[in-house]
Tab-separated table of C-alpha atoms in Angstrom:
chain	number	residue	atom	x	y	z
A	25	UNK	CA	7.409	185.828	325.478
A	26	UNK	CA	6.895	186.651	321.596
A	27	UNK	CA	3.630	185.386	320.012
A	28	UNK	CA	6.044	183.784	317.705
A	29	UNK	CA	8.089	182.051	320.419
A	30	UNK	CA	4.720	181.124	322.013
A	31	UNK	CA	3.581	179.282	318.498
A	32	UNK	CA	6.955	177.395	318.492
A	33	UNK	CA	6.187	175.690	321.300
A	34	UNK	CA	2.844	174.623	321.062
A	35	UNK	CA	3.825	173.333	317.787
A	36	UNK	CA	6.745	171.814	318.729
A	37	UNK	CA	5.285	169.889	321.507
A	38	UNK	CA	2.033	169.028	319.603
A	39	UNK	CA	4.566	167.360	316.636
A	40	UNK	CA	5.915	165.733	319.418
A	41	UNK	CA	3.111	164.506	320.864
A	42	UNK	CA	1.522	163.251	317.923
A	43	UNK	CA	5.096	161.313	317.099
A	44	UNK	CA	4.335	159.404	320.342
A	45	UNK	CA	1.490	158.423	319.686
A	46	UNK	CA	1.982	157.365	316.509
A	47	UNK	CA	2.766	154.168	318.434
A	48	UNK	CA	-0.201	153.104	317.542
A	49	UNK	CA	1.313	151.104	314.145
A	50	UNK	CA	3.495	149.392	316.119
A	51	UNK	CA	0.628	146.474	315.507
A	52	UNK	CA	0.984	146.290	312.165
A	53	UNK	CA	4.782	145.930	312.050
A	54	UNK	CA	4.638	143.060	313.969
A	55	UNK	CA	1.977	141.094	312.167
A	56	UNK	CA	4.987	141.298	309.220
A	57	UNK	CA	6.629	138.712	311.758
A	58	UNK	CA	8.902	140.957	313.618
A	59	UNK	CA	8.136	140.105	317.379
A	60	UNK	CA	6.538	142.528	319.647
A	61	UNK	CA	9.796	143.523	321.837
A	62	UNK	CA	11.993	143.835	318.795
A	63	UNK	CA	9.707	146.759	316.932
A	64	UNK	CA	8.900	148.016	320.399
A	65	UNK	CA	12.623	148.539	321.347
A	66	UNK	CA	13.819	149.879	317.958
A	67	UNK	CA	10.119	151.982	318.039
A	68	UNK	CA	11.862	153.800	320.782
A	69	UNK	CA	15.224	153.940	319.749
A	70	UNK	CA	14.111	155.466	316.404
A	71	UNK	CA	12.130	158.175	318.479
A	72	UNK	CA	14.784	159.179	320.797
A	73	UNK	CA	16.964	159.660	318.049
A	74	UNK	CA	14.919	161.715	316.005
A	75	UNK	CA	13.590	164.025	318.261
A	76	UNK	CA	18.106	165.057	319.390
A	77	UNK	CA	18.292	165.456	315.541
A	78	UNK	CA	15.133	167.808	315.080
A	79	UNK	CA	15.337	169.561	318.796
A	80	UNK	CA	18.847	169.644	319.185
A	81	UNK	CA	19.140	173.087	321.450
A	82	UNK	CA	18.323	171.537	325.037
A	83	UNK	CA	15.334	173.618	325.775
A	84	UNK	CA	13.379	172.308	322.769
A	85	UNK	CA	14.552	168.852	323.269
A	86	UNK	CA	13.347	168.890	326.920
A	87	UNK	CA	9.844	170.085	326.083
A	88	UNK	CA	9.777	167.660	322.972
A	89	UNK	CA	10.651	164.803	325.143
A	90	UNK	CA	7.836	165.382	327.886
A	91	UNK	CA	5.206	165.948	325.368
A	92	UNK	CA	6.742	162.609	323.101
A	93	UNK	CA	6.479	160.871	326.391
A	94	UNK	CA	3.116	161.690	327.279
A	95	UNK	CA	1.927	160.775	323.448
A	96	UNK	CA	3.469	157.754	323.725
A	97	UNK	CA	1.151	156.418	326.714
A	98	UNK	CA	-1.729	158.341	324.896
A	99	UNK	CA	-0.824	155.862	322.107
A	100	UNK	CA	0.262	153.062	324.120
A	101	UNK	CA	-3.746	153.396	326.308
A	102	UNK	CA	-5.538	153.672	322.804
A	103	UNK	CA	-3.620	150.177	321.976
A	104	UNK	CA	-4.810	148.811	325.233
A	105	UNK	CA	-8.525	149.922	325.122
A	106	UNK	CA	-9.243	148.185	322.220
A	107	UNK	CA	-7.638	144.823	323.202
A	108	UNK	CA	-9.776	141.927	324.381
A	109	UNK	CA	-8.272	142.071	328.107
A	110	UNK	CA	-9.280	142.715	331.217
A	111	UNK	CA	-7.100	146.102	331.439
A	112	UNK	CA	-9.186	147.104	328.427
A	113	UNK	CA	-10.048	149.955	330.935
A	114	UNK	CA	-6.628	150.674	332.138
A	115	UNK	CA	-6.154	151.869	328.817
A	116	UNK	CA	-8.648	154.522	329.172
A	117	UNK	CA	-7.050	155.608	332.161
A	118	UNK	CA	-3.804	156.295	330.433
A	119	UNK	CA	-5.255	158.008	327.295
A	120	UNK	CA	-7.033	160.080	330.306
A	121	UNK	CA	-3.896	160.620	332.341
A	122	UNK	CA	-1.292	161.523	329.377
A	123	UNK	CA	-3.706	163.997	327.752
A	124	UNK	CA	-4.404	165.364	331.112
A	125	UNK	CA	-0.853	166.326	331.308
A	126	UNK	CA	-0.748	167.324	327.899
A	127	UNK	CA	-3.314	169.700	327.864
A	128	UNK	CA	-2.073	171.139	330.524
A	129	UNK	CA	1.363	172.630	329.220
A	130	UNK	CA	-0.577	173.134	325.221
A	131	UNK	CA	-2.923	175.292	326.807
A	132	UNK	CA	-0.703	177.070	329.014
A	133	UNK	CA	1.170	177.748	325.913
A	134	UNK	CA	-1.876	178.935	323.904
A	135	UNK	CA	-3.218	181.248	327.100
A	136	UNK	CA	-0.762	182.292	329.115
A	137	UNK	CA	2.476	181.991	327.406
A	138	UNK	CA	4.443	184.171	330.189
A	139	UNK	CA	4.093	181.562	332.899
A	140	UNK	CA	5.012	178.640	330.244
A	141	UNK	CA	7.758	176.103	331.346
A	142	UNK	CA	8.323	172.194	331.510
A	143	UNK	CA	6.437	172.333	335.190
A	144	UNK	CA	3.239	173.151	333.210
A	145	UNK	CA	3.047	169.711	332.139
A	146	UNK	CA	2.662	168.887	335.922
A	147	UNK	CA	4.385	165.785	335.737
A	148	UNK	CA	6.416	166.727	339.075
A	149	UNK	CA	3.360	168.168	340.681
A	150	UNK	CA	4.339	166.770	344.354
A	151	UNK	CA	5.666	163.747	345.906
A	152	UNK	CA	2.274	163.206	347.056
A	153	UNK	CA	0.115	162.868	343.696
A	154	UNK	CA	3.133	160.926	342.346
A	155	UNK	CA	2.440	158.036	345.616
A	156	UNK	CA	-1.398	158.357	344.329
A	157	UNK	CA	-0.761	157.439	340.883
A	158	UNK	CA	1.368	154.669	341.812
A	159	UNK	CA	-1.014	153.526	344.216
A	160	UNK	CA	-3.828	153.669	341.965
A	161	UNK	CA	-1.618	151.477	339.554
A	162	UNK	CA	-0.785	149.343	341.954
A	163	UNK	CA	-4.324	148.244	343.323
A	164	UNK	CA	-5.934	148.095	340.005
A	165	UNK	CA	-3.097	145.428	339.589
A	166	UNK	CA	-3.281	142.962	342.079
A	167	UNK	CA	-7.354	143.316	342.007
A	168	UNK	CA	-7.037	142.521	338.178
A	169	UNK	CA	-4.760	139.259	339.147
A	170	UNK	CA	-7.294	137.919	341.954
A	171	UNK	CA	-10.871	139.498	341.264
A	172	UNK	CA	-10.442	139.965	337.135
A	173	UNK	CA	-13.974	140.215	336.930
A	174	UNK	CA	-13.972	143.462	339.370
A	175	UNK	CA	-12.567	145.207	336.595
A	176	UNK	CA	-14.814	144.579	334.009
A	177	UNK	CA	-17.952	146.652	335.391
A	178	UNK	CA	-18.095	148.838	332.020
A	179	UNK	CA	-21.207	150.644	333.576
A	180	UNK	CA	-19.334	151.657	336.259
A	181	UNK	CA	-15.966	152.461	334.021
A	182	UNK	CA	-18.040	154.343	331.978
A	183	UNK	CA	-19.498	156.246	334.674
A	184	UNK	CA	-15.714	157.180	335.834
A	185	UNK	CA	-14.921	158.299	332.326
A	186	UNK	CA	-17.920	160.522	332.240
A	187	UNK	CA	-16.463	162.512	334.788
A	188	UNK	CA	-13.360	162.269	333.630
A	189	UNK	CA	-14.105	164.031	330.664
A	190	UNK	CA	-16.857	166.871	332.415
A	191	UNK	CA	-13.314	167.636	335.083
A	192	UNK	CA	-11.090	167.924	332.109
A	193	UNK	CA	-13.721	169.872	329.918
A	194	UNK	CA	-14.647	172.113	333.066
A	195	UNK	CA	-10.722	172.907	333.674
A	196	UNK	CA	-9.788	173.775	329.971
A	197	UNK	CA	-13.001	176.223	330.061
A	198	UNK	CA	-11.427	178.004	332.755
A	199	UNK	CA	-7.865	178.397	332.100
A	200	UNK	CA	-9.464	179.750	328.788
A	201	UNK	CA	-11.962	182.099	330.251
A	202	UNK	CA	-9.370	183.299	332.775
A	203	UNK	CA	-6.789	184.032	329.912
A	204	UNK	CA	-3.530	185.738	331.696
A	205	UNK	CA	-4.653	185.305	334.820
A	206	UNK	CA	-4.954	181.804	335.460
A	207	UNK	CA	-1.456	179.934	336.900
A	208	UNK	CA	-0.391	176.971	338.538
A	209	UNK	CA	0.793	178.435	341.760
A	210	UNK	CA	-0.841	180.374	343.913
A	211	UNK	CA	0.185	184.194	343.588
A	212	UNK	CA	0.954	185.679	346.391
A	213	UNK	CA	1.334	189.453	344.755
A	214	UNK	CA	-0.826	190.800	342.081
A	215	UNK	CA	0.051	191.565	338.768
A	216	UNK	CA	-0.590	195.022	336.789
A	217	UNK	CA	-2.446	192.715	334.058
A	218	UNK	CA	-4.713	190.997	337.222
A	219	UNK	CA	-8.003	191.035	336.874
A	220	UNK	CA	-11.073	189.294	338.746
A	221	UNK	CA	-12.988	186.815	336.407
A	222	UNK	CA	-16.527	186.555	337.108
A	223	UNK	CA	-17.868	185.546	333.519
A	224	UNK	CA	-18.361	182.207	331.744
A	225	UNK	CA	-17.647	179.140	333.684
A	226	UNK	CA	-16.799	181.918	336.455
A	227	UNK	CA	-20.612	182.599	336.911
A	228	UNK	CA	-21.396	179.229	337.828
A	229	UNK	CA	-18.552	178.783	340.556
A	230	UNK	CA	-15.732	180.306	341.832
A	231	UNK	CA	-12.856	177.638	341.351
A	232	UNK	CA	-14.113	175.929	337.991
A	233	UNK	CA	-10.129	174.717	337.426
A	234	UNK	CA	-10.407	173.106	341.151
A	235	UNK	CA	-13.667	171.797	340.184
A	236	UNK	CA	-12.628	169.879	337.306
A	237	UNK	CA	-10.040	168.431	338.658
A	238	UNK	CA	-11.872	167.503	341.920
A	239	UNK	CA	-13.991	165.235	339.428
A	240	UNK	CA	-11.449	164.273	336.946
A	241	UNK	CA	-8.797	162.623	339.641
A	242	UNK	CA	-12.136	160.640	341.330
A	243	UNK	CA	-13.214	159.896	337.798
A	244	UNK	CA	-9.866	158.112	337.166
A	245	UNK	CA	-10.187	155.581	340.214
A	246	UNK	CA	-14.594	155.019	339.186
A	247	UNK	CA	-13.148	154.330	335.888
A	248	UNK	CA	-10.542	151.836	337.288
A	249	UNK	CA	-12.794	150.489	339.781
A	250	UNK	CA	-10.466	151.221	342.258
A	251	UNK	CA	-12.916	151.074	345.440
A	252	UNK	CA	-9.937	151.546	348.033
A	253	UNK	CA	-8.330	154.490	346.066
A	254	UNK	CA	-11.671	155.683	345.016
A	255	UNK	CA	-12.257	156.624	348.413
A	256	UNK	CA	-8.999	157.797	349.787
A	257	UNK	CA	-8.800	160.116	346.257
A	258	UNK	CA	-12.193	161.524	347.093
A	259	UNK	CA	-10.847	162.241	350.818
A	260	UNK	CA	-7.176	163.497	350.222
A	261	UNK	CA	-7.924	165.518	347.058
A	262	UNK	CA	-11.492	167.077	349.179
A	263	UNK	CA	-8.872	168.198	352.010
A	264	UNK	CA	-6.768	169.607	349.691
A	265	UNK	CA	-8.842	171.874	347.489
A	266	UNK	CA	-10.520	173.123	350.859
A	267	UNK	CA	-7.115	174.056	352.319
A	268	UNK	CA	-6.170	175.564	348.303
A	269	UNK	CA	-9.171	177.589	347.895
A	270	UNK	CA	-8.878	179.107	351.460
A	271	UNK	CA	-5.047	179.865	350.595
A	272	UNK	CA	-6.293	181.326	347.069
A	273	UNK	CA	-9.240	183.681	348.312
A	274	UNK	CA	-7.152	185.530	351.353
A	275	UNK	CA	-4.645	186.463	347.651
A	276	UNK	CA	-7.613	187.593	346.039
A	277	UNK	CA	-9.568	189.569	348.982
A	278	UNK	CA	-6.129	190.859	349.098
A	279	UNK	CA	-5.786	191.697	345.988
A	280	UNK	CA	-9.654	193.202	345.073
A	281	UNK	CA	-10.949	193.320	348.205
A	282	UNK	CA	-15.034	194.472	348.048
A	283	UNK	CA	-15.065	193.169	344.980
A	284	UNK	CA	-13.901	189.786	345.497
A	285	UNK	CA	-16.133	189.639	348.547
A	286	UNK	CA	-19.055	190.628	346.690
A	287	UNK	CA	-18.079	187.933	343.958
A	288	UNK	CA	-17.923	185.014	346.852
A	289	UNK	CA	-21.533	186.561	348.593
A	290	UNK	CA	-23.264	185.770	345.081
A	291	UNK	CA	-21.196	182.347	343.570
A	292	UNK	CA	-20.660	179.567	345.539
A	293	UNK	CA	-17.104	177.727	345.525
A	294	UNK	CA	-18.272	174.718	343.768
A	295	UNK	CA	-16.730	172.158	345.358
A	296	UNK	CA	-18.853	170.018	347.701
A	297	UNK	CA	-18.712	170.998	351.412
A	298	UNK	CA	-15.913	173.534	351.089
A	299	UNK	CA	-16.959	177.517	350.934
A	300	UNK	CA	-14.110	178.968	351.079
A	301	UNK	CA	-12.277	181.166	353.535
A	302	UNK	CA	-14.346	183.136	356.308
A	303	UNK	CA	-14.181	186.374	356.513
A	304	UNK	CA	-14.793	188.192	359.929
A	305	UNK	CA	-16.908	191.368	359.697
């Protein structure tokens, strides 16, 4: 892809974005006496409309409608954070969660422009993550309706969205330090642009991408003070970065063999418990 096709996107999905989120007024159109659902309704109307007449080719509309989506919840969780409620905190989920998802695609479209498309936004990651942000929803919920003070342990909330922002911090430092070679799937064959990363964030631990998001999907449910997803997260996403890194390393032993192995001898995986594949000598 073109550097300039590459700049056309991020820009296009960061206008987009921003246009979302510029839901944020909605609060001051209704104190003019329109009610809430009216402006909220024609709020979305006017957005959907908009964004056919500026992105009218499909492509650009489908990337401007993603990233217009995701700014809207940004928006729509700033709204909520500052309200006097007890899903004051919910809101600083969703501001966490949309510019998770954000960042994801922007990034990938800054770095490595070659692997871009709509599945960098993750939003269709698996059937499985989609269940775990639904059940996440769904217990901060009913634990808000019948324990509302369970959800207002700000120490606690803070706590979550500490790590929150160390996993998402830790994860944009390495798809930046790892340029080209970082992508969303697995490779299974190398590249002639493939190299072995071993500097910045790379020095400290092997996965730093797995890392932060080991810490940034826990953070979400400390931040909710979600105790029964807390704990299943911390289980289901530990089983699945051990069984991901194993699955990653036999590509890259593969792929640079005593290199890679002396790599893994000196820099540990990072994640808690989990080292990795073995290797038989």
């Amino acid at each position: 892809m073109a550097p300039a096709t590459l700049g056309s996107e991020a820009r296009l999905s960061l206008a987009a974005f921003l246009l979302g989120a510029s839901v944020v007024v909605l609060p001051l159109l209704t104190r003019s006496g329109l009610q809430a659902r009216t402006v909220l309704a024609l709020y979305v109307a006017a957005l959907n409309a908009l964004l056919l007449l500026l992105y009218r080719p499909p492509p650009r509309y489908q990337i401007a409608i993603r990233a217009c989506f995701l700014g809207f919840v940004f928006g729509c969780g700033l709204l909520l954070s500052f309200s006097q409620s007890s899903w004051s905190h919910f809101g600083w989920y969703m501001c966490s969660l949309s510019l998770f998802h954000y960042s994801e695609y922007l990034v990938t479209a800054v770095n490595n422009p070659k692997s871009l498309s709509l599945d960098s936004f993750l939003l269709n990651h698996s059937l499985e993550y989609t269940v775990a942000a639904v059940s996440s929803w769904i217990e901060f919920t009913v634990e808000n309706y019948f324990w509302p003070e369970m959800k207002q342990l700000t120490w606690l909330s803070v706590t979550g969205l500490l790590m929150v922002i160390f996993g998402e911090c830790l994860r944009k430092a390495a798809m930046f330090t790892a340029g080209s070679n970082f992508n969303h799937v697995v490779q299974n064959e190398k590249s002639e642009t493939h190299t072995l990363v071993t500097s910045g964030v790379y020095a400290w631990c092997r996965h730093p991408s797995y890392v932060g998001w080991f810490y940034w999907s826990i953070g979400t449910q400390v931040m909710l003070c979600n105790p029964i997803c807390g704990v299943a997260y911390a289980l289901t996403v530990w089983r699945f970065f051990r069984d991901r890194t194993e699955e990653e390393e036999i590509s890259l032993i593969h792929f640079f063999g005593e290199e890679y192995l002396d790599y893994k001898k000196k820099v540990p995986t990072g994640l808690p418990f989990i080292k990795g594949v073995k290797v038989e000598l």
